[in-house]
XYZ file of C-alpha atoms in Angstrom:
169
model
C -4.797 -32.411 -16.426
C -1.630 -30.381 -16.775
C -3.315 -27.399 -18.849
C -6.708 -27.595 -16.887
C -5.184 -27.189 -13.445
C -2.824 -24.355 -15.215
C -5.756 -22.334 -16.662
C -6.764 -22.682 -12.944
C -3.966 -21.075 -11.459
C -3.388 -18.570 -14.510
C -6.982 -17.252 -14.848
C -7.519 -15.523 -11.682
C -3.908 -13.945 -12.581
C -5.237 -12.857 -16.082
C -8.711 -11.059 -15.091
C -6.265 -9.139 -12.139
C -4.140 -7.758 -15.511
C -6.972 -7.167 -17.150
C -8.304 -4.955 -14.077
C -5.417 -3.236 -13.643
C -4.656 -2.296 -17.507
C -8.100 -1.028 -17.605
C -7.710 1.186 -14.254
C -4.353 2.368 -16.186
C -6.752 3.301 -18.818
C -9.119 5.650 -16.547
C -11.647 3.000 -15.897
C -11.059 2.739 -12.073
C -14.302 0.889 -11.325
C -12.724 -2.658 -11.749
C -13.792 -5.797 -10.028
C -12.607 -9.156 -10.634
C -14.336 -12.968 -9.464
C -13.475 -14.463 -6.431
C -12.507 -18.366 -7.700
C -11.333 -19.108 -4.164
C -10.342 -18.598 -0.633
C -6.675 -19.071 -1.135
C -3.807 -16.634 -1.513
C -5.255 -15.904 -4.825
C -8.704 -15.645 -3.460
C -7.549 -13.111 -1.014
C -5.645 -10.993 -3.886
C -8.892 -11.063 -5.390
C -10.776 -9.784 -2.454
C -8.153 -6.911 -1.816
C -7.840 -5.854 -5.506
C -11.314 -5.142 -5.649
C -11.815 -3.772 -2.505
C -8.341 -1.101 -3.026
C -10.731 -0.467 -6.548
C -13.767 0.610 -4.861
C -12.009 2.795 -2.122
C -10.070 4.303 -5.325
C -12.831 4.706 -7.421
C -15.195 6.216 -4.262
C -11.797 8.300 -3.209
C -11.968 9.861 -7.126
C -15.371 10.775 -7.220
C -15.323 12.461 -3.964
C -11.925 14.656 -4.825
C -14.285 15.380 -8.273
C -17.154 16.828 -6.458
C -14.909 18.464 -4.078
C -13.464 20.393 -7.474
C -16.542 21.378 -8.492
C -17.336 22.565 -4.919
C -14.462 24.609 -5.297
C -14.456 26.221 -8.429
C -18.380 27.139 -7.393
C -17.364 28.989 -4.249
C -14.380 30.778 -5.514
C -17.058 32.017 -8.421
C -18.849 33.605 -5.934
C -17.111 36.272 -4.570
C -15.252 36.696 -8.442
C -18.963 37.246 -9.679
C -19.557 40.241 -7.407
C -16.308 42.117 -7.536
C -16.247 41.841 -11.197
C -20.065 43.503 -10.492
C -18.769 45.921 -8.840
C -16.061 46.457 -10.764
C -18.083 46.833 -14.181
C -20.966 48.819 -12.871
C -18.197 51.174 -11.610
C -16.235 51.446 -14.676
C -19.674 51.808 -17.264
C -21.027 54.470 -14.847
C -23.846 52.418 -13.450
C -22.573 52.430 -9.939
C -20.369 55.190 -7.927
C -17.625 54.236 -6.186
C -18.380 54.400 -2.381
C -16.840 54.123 0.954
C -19.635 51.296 1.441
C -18.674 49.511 -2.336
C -15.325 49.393 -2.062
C -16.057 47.710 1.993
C -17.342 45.615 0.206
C -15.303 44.226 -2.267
C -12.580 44.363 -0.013
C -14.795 41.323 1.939
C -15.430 39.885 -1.273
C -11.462 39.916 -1.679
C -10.627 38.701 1.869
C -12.564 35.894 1.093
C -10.996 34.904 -2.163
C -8.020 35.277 0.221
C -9.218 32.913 3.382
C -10.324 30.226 0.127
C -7.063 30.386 -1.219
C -5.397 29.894 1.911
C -7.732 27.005 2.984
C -6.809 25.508 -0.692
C -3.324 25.594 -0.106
C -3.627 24.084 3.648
C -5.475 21.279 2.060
C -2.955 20.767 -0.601
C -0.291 20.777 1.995
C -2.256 18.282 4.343
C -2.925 15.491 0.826
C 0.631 16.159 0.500
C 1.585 14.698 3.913
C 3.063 17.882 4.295
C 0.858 19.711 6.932
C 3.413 21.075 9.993
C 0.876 19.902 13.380
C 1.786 21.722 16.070
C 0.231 20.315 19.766
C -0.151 22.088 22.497
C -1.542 22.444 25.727
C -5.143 24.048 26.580
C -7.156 24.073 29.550
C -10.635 22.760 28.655
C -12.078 26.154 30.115
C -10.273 28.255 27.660
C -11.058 25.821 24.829
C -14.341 26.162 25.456
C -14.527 30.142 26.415
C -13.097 30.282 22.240
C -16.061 28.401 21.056
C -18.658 30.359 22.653
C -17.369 33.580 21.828
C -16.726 32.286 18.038
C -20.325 30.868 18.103
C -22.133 33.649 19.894
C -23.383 35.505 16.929
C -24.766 32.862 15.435
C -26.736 31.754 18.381
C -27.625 35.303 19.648
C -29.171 35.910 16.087
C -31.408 32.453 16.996
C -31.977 33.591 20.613
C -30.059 31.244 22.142
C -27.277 32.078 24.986
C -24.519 30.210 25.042
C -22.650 29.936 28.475
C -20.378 27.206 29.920
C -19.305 25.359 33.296
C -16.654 23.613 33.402
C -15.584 21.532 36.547
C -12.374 23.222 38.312
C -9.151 21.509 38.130
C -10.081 19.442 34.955
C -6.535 18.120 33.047
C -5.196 20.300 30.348
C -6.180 18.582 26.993
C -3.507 18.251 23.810
């Protein structure tokens, strides 16, 4: 009786090492049987549900790599264009070429800067600063930001706002 009711108590302890020396591995995927609704139960439960979120959290940062790397190709792909058609003679350097790889270039820039903000921000490092705006101002900034857009779809964008509506933060 001693050894059964031990293998009780030890096995839901031995598939949880199990688990966890194959997420050490690179297999993060790991779920383990839930033998009861005790404290051990419960570990159960949480160990595979700290798995999923980790294995779901590692896939997403993956495609978000590869969404990277595609954009910042991009704009490399048509400077280095530009660059090559100008240097073997196929293209001549122009007021309007070199516009635009400067754009190209300023948005290598704006990625890089984004990268680094996000870096910052998984890093728990990301400086917040609050303040005060008045929602009329707030939303004066996001139709002139978004009026481009919407005038190229024939759409006007215009706002009222209520008078003496609270500041927001």
């Amino acid at each position: 009786v001693g050894v059964l009711l031990t293998r009780t108590l030890t096995r839901p302890l031995r598939d949880l090492t199990q688990a966890i020396q194959s997420m050490t591995e690179g297999r993060l995927k790991q779920q383990v049987p839930v033998r009861s609704a005790d404290e051990l139960g419960i570990l159960s439960e949480s160990f595979n549900q700290l798995s999923s979120d980790l294995a779901r959290s590692h896939d997403l940062r993956r495609q978000m790599t590869a969404d990277i790397a595609h954009d910042l190709r991009t704009p490399i792909t048509v400077l280095r264009a530009y660059i090559d058609g100008m240097r073997d003679g196929t293209l001549k350097p122009t007021p309007v070429r070199f516009d635009a790889m400067q754009v190209e270039a300023e948005h290598l820039q704006h990625m890089v800067e984004d990268l680094r903000t996000l870096s910052l921000a998984d890093a728990g490092e990301l400086p917040i600063q609050r303040t005060q705006i008045g929602a009329g101002v707030l939303f004066e900034r996001l139709i002139v930001a978004n009026t481009p857009r919407s005038a190229a779809a024939g759409i006007t964008l215009r706002s009222e706002i209520e008078p003496g509506l609270p500041d927001l933060l």
